[in-house]
PDB file of C-alpha atoms and ligand atoms in Angstrom:
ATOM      1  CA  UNK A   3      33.942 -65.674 217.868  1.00 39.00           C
ATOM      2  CA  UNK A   4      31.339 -64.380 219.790  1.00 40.00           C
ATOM      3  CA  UNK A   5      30.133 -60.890 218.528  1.00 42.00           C
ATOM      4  CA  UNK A   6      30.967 -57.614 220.556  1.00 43.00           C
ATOM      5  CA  UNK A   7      28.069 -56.310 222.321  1.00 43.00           C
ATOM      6  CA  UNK A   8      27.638 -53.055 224.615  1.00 43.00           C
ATOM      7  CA  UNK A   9      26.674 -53.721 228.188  1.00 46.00           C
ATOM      8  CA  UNK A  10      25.749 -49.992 228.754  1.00 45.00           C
ATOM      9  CA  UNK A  11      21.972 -49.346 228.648  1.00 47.00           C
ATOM     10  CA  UNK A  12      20.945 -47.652 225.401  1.00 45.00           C
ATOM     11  CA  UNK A  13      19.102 -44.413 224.851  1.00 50.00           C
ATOM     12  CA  UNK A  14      15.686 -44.766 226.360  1.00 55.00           C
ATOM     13  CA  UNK A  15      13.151 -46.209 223.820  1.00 63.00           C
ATOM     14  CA  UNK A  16      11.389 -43.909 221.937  1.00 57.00           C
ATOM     15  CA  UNK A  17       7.351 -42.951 222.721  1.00 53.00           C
ATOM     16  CA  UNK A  18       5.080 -41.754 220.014  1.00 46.00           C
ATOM     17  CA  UNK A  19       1.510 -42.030 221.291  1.00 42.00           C
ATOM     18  CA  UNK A  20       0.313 -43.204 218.086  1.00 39.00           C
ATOM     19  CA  UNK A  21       2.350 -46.637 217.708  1.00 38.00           C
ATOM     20  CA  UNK A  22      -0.162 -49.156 219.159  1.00 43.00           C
ATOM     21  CA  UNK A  23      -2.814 -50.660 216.149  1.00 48.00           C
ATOM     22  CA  UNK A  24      -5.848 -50.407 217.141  1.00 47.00           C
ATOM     23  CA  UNK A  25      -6.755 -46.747 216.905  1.00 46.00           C
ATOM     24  CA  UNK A  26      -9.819 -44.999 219.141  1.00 46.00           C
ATOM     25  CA  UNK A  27     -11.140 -47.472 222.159  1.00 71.00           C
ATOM     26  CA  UNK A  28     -14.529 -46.965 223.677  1.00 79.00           C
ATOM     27  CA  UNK A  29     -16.986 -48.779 225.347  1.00 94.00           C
ATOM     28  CA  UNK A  30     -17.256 -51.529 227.724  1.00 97.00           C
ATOM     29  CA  UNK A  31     -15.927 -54.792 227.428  1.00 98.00           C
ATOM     30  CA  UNK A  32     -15.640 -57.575 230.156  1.00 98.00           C
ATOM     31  CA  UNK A  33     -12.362 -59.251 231.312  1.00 98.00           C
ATOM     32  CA  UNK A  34     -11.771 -62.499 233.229  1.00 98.00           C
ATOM     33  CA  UNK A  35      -8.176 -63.482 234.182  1.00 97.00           C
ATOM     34  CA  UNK A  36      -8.112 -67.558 234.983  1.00 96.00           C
ATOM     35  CA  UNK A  37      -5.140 -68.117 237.430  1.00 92.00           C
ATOM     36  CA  UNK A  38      -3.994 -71.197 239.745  1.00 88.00           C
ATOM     37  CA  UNK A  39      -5.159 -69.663 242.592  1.00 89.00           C
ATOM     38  CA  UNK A  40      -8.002 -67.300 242.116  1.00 94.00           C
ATOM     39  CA  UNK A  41     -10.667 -66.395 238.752  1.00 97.00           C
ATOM     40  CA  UNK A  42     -10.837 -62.777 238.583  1.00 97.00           C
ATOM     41  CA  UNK A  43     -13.610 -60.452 236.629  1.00 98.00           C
ATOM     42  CA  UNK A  44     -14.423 -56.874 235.913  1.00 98.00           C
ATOM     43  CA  UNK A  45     -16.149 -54.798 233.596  1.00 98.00           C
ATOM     44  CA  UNK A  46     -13.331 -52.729 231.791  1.00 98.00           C
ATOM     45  CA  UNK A  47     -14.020 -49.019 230.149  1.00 97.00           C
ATOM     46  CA  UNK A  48     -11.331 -49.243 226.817  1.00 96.00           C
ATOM     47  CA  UNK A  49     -11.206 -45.903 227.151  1.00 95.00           C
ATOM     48  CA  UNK A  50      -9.502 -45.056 230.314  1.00 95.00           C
ATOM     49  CA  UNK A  51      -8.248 -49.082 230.636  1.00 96.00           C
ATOM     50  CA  UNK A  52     -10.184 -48.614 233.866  1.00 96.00           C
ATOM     51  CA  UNK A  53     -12.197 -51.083 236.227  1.00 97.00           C
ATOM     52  CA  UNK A  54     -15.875 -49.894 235.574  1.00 96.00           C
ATOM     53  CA  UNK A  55     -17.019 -51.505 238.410  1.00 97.00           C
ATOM     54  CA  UNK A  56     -15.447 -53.384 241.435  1.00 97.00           C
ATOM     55  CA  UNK A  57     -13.323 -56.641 240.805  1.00 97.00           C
ATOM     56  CA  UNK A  58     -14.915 -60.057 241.487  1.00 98.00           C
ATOM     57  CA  UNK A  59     -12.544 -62.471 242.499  1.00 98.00           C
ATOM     58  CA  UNK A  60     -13.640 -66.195 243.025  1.00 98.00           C
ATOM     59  CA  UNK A  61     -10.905 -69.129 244.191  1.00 97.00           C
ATOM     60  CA  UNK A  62     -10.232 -71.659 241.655  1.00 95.00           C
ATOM     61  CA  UNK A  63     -11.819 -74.644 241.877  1.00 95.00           C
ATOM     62  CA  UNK A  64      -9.397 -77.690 242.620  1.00 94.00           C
ATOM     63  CA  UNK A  65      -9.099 -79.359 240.485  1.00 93.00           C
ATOM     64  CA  UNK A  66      -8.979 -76.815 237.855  1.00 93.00           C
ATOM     65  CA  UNK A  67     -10.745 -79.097 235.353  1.00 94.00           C
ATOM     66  CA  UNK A  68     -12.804 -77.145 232.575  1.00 95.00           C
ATOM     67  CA  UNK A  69     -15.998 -78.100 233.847  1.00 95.00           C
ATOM     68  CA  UNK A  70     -15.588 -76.628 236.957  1.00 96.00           C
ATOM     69  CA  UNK A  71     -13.566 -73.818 235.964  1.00 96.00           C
ATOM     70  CA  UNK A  72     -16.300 -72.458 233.344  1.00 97.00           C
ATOM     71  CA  UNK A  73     -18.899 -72.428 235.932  1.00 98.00           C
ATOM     72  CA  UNK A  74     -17.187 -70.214 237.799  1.00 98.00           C
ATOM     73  CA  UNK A  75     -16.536 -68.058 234.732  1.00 98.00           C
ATOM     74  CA  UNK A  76     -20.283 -67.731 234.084  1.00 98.00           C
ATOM     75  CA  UNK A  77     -20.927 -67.182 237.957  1.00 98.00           C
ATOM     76  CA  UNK A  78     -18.579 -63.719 237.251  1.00 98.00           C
ATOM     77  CA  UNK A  79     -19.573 -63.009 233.759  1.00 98.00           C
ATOM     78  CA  UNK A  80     -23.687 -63.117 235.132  1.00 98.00           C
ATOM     79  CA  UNK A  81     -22.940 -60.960 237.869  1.00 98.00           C
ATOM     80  CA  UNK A  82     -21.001 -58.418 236.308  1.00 98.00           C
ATOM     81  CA  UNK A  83     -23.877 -58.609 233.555  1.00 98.00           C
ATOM     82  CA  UNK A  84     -26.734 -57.318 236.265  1.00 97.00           C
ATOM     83  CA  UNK A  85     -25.138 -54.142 236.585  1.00 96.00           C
ATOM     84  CA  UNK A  86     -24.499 -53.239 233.016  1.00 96.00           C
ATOM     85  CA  UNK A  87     -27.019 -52.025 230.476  1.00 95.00           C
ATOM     86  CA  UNK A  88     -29.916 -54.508 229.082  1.00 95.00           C
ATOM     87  CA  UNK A  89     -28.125 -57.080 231.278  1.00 96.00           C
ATOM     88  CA  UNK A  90     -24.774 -56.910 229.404  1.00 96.00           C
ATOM     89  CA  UNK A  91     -26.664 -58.499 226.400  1.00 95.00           C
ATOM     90  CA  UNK A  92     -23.556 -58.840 223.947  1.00 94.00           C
ATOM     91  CA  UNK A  93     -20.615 -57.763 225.728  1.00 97.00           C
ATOM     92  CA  UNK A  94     -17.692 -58.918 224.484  1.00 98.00           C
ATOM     93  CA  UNK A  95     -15.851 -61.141 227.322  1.00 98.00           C
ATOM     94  CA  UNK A  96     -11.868 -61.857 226.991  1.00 98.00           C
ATOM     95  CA  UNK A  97     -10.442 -64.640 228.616  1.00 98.00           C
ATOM     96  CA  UNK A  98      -7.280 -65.029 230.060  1.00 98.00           C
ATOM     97  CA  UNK A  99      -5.765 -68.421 230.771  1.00 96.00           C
ATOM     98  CA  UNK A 100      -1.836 -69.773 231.437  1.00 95.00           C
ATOM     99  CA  UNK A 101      -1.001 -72.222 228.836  1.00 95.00           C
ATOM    100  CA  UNK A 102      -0.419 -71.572 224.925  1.00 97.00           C
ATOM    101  CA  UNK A 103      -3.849 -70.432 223.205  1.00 97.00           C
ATOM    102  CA  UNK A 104      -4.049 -70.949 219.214  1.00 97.00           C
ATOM    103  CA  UNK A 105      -7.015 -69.960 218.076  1.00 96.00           C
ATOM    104  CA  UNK A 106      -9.091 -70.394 220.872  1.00 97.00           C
ATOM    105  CA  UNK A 107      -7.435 -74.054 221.667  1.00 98.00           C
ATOM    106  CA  UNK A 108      -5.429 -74.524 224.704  1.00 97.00           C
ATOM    107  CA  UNK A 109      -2.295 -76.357 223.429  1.00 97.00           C
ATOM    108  CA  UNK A 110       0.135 -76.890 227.128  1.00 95.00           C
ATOM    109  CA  UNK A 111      -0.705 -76.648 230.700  1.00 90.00           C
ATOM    110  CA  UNK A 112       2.632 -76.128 232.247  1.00 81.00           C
ATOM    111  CA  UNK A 113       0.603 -74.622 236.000  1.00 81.00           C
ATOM    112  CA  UNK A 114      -3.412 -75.604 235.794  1.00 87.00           C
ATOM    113  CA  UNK A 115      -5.107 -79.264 235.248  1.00 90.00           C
ATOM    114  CA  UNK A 116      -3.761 -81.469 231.915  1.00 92.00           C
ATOM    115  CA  UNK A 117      -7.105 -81.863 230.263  1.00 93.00           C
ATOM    116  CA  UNK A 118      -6.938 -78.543 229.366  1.00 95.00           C
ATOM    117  CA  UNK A 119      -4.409 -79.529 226.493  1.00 97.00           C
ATOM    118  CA  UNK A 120      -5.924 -80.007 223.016  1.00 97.00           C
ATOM    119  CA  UNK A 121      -9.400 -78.058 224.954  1.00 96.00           C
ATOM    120  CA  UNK A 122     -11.447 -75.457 222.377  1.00 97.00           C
ATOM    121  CA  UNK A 123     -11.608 -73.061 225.708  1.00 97.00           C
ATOM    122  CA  UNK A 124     -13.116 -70.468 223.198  1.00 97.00           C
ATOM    123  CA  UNK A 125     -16.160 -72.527 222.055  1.00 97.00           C
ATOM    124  CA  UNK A 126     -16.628 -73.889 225.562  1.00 97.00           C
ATOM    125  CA  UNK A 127     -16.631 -70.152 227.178  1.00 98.00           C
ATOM    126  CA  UNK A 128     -18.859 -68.983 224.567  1.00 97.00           C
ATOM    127  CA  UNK A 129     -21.481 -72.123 225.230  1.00 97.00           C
ATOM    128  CA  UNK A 130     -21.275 -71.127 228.568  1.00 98.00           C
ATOM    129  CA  UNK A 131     -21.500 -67.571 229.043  1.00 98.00           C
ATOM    130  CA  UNK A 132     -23.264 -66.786 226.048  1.00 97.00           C
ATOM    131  CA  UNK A 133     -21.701 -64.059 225.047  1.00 97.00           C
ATOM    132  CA  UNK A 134     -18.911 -63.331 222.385  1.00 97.00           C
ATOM    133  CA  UNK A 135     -15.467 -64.625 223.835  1.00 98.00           C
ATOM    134  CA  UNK A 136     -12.109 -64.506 222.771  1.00 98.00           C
ATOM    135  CA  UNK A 137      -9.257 -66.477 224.658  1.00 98.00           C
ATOM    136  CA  UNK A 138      -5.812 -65.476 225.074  1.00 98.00           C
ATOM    137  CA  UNK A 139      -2.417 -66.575 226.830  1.00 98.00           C
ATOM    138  CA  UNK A 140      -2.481 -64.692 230.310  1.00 97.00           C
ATOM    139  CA  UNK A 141       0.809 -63.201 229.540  1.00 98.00           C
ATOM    140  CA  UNK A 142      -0.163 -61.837 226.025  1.00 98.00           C
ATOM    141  CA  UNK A 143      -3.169 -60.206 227.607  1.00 98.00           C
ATOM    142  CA  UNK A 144      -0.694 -58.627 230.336  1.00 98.00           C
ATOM    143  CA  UNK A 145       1.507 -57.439 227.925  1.00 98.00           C
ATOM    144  CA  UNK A 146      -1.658 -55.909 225.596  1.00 98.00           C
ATOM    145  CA  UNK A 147      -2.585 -53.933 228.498  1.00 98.00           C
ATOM    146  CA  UNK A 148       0.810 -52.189 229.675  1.00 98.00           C
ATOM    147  CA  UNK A 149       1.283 -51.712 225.624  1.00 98.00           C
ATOM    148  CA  UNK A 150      -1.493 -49.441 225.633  1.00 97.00           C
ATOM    149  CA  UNK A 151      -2.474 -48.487 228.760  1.00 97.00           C
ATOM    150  CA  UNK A 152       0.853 -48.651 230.814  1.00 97.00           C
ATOM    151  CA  UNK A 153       4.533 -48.514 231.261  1.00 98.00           C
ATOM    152  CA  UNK A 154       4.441 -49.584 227.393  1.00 98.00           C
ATOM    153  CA  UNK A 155       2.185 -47.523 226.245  1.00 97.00           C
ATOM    154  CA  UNK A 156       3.470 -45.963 222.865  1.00 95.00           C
ATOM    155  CA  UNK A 157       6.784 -47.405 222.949  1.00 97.00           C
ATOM    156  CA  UNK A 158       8.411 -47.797 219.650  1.00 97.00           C
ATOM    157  CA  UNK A 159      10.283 -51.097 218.684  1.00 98.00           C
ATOM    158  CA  UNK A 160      10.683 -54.586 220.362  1.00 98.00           C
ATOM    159  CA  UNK A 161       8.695 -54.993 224.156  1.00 98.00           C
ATOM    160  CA  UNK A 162       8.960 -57.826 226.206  1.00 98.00           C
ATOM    161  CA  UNK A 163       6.870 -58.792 229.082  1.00 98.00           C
ATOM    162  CA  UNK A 164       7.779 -61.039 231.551  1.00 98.00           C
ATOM    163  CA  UNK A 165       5.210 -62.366 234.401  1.00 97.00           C
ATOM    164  CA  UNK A 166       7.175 -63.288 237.134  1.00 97.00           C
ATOM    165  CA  UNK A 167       4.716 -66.019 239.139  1.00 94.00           C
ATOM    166  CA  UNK A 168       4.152 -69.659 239.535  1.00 92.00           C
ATOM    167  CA  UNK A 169       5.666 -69.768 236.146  1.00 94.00           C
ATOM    168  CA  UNK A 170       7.189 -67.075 234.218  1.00 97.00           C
ATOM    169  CA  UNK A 171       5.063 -65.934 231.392  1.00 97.00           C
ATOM    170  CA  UNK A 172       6.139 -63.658 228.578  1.00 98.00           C
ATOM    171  CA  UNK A 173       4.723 -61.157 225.764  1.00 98.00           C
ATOM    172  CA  UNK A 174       6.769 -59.778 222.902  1.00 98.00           C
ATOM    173  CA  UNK A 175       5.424 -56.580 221.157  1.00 98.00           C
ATOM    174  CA  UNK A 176       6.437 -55.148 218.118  1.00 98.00           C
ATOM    175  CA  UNK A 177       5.320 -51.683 217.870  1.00 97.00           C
ATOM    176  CA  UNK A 178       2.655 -52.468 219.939  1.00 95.00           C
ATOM    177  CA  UNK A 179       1.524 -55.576 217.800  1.00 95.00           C
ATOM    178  CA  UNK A 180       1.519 -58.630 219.430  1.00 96.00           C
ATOM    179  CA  UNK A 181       3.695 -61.868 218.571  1.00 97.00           C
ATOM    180  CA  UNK A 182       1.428 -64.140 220.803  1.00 97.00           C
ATOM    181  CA  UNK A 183       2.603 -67.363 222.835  1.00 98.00           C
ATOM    182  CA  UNK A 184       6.084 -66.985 222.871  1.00 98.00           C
ATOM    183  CA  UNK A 185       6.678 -68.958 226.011  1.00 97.00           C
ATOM    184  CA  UNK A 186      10.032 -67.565 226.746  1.00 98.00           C
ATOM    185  CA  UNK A 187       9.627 -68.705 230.406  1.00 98.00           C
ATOM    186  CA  UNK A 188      10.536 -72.047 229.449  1.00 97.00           C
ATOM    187  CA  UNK A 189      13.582 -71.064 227.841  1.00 98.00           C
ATOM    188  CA  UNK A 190      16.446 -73.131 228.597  1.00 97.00           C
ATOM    189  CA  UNK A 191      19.178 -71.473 231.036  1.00 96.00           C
ATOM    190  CA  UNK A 192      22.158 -73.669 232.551  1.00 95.00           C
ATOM    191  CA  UNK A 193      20.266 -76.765 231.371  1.00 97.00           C
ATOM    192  CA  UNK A 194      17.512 -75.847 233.807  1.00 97.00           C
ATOM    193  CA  UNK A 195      13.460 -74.425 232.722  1.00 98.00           C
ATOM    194  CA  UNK A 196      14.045 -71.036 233.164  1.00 98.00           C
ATOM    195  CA  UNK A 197      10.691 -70.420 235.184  1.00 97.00           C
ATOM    196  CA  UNK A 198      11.749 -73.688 237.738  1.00 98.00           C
ATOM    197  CA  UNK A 199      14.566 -71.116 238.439  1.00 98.00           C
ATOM    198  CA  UNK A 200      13.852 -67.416 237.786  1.00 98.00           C
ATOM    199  CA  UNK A 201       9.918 -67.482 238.586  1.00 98.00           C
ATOM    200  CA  UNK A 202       8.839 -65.851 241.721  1.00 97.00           C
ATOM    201  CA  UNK A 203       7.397 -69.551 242.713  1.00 96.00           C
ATOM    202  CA  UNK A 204      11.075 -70.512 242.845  1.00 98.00           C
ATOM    203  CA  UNK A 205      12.206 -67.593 245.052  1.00 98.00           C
ATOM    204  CA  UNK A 206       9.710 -68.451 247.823  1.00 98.00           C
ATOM    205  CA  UNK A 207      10.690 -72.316 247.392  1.00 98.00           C
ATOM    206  CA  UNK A 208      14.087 -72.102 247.300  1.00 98.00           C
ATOM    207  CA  UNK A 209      13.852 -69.325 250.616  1.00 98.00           C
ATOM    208  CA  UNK A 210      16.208 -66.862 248.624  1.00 98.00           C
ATOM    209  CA  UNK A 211      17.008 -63.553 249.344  1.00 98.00           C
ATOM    210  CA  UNK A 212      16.366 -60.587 246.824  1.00 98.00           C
ATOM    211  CA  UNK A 213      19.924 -60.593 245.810  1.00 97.00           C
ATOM    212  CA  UNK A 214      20.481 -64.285 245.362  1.00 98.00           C
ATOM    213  CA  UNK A 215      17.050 -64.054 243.348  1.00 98.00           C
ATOM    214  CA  UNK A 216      18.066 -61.173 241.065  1.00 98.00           C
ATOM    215  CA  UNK A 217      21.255 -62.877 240.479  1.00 98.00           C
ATOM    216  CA  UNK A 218      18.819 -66.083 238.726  1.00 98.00           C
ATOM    217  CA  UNK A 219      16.736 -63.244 237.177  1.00 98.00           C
ATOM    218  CA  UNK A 220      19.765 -61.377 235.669  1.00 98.00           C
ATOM    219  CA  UNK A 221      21.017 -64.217 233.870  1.00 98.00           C
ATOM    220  CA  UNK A 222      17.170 -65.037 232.913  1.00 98.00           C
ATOM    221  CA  UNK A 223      17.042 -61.350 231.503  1.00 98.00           C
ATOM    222  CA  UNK A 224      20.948 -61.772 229.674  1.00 98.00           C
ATOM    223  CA  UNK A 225      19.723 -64.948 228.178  1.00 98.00           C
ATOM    224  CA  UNK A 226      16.671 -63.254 226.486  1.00 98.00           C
ATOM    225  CA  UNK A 227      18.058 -60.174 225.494  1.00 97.00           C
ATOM    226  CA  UNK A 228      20.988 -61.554 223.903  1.00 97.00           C
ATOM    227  CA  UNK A 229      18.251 -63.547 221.717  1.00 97.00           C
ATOM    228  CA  UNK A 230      15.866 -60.749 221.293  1.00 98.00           C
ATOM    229  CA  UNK A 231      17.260 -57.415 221.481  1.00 98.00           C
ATOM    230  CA  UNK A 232      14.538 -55.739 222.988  1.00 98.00           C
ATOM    231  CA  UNK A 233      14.020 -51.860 223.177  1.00 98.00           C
ATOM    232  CA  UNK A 234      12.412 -52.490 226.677  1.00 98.00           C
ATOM    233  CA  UNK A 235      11.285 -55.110 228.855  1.00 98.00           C
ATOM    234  CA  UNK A 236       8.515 -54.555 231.442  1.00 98.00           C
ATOM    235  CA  UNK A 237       8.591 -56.528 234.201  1.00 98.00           C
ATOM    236  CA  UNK A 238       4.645 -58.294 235.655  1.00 97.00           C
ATOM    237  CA  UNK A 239       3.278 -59.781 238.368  1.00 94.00           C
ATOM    238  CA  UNK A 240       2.529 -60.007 241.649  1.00 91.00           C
ATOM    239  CA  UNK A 241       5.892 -59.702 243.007  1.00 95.00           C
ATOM    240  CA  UNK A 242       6.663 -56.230 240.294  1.00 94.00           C
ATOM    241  CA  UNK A 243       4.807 -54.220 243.483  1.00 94.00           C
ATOM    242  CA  UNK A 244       8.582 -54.755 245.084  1.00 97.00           C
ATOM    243  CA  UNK A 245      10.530 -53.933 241.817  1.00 97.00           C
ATOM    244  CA  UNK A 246      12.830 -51.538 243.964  1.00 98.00           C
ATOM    245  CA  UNK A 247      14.238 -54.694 245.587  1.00 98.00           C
ATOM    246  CA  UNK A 248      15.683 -56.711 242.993  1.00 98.00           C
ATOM    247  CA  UNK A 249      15.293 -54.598 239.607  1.00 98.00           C
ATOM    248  CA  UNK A 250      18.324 -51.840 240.921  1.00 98.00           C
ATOM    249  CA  UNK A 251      20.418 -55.306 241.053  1.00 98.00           C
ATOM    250  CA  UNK A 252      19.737 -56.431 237.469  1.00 98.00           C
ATOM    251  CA  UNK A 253      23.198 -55.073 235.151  1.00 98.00           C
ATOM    252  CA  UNK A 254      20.982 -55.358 231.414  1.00 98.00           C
ATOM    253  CA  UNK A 255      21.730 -53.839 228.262  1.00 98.00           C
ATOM    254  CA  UNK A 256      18.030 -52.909 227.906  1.00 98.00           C
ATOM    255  CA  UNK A 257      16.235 -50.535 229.855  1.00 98.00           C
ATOM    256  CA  UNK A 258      14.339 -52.064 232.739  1.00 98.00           C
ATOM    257  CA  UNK A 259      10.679 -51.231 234.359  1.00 98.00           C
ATOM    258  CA  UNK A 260       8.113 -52.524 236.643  1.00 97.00           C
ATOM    259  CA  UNK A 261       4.987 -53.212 234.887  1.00 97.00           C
ATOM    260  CA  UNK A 262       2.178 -50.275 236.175  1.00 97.00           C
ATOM    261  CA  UNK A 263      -1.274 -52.089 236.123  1.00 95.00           C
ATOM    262  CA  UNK A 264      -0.206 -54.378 238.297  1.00 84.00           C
ATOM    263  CA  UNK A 265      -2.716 -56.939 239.024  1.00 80.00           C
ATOM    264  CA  UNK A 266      -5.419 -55.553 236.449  1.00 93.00           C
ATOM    265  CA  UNK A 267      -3.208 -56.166 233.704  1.00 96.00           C
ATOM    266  CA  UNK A 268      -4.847 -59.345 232.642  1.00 97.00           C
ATOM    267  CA  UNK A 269      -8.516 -58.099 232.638  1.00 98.00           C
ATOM    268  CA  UNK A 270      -7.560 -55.303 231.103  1.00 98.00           C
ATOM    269  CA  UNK A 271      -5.619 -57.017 228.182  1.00 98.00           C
ATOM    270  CA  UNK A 272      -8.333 -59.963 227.342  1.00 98.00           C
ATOM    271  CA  UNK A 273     -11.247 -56.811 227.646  1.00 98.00           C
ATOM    272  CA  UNK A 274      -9.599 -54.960 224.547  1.00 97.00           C
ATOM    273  CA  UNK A 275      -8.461 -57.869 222.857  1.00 97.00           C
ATOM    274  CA  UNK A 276     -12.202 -59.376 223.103  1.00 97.00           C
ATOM    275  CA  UNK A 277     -13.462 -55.938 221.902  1.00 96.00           C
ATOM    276  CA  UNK A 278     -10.982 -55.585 219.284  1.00 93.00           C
ATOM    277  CA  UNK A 279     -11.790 -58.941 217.590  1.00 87.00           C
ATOM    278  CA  UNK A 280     -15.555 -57.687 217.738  1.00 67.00           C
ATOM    279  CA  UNK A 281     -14.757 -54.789 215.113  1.00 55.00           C
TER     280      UNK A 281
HETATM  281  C1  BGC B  10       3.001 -71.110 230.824  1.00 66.82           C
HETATM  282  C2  BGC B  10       2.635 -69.849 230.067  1.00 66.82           C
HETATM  283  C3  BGC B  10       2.043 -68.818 231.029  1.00 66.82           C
HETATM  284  C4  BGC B  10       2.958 -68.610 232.219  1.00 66.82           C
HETATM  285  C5  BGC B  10       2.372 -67.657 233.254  1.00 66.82           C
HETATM  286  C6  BGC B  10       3.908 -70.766 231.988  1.00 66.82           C
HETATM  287  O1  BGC B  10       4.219 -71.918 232.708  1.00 66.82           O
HETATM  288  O2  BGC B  10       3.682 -72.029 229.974  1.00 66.82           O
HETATM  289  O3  BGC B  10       1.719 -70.136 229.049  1.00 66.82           O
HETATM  290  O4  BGC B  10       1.866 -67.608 230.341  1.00 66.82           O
HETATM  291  O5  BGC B  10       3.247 -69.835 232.857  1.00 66.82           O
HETATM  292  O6  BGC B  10       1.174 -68.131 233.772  1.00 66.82           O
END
């Protein structure tokens, strides 16, 4: 029998500003967010989670083979380096890329070019740039930021993120910690990929309104929730800048919210991971 569950939303999770590891941030540390369509960069000050300088946004080469994608990664990373101190000399630089990361290795490429898979993007970023780097799952780094910068930020218990994008990407967070490359987006819903469903790629293909497309999401959300029990789930990308017209749809047991650095998130996240694995 299945077990009885509540469908009203639960008391609001509970803040302490003192749950996320990591203690004290300062300095500057450099974040680059690969996506399918564009490579983003900016210097980021841990303190504030702030852009310390303006974003540098280059397209993505096609195809997004590592050779030509780590070009354009040191084209950003020198740039950003003229304007920084002594040239930037040792600035850790955090990488963000879409596929499963273990220790520096891509392991999938669900959305970007298949030699990726089995690729040490760490050591090859590091040849590269020449400066420290540390490489983690776009979605991780998303859900890093909001955990201690945004609408996450001191919240108590089980987070999950979920990019909604070309795929869907997602972040689970205990107590700020990170569980990394948990690939939820690919969880299995009505025999269907979730994220060939529920993503916001599938919205524009599939020409559906926001109510048919919270509908997909809603049962995306149920599925998860029923498997994870979160406290909250924050809800990323692009498409979270119109959260008023599908999240009011969504009928969740967990409390619901539109992620609040918006498009930064990523930079943010792989600058204070980079400068965490530094200390
Ligand atoms: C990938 C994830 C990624 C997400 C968002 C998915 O297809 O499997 O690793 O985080 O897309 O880019």
């Amino acid at each position: 029998m299945a077990p009885e569950t509540s469908t009203a939303p639960t008391t609001a999770p509970t803040t302490t500003p003192d749950a996320a590891p990591g203690g004290a941030r300062s300095g500057t540390a450099i974040g680059i967010d690969i996506g399918g369509s564009g490579i983003k960069g900016a210097p980021v000050d841990l303190a504030t989670g702030e852009f310390s300088a303006e974003r540098i946004r280059i397209p993505t080469p096609q195809p997004s083979t590592p050779d030509a994608v780590s070009r354009v990664v040191k084209q950003i990373v020198d740039q950003i380096c003229a304007d920084l101190p002594d040239g930037g000399a040792g600035v850790p630089v955090g990488i963000t890329f879409p596929a499963v990361i273990q220790h520096g290795v891509a392991r999938t490429a669900a959305n970007v070019d298949k030699g990726w898979v089995d690729y040490d993007v760490a050591t090859l970023m590091t040849a590269v740039t020449g400066h420290p780097v540390h490489v983690v799952n776009d979605a991780d780094a998303a859900g890093i930021a909001e955990a201690r910068y945004g609408a996450a930020k001191g919240v108590r218990g089980v987070v999950v993120l979920a990019t909604l994008g070309t795929g869907i990407g997602t972040a689970v967070m205990v107590d700020g910690a990170l569980l990394p490359n948990t690939e939820l987006g690919h969880l299995e819903v009505d025999g269907h990929d979730a994220e060939t469903r529920a993503s916001d790629a599938a919205r524009e293909r599939d020409d559906l309104s926001w109510s048919h497309w919270a509908k997909r999401l809603n049962k995306y959300f149920s599925s998860l929730e029923a498997l994870l029990w979160p406290d909250l789930i924050v809800v990323g990308g692009g498409v979270s800048k119109k959260s008023e017209k599908f999240l009011p749809e969504l009928r969740l047991r967990t409390p619901i919210v539109p992620a609040q650095l918006l498009n930064s998130a990523g930079i943010v996240g792989a600058a204070v991971l980079a400068a965490e694995q530094r200390r």
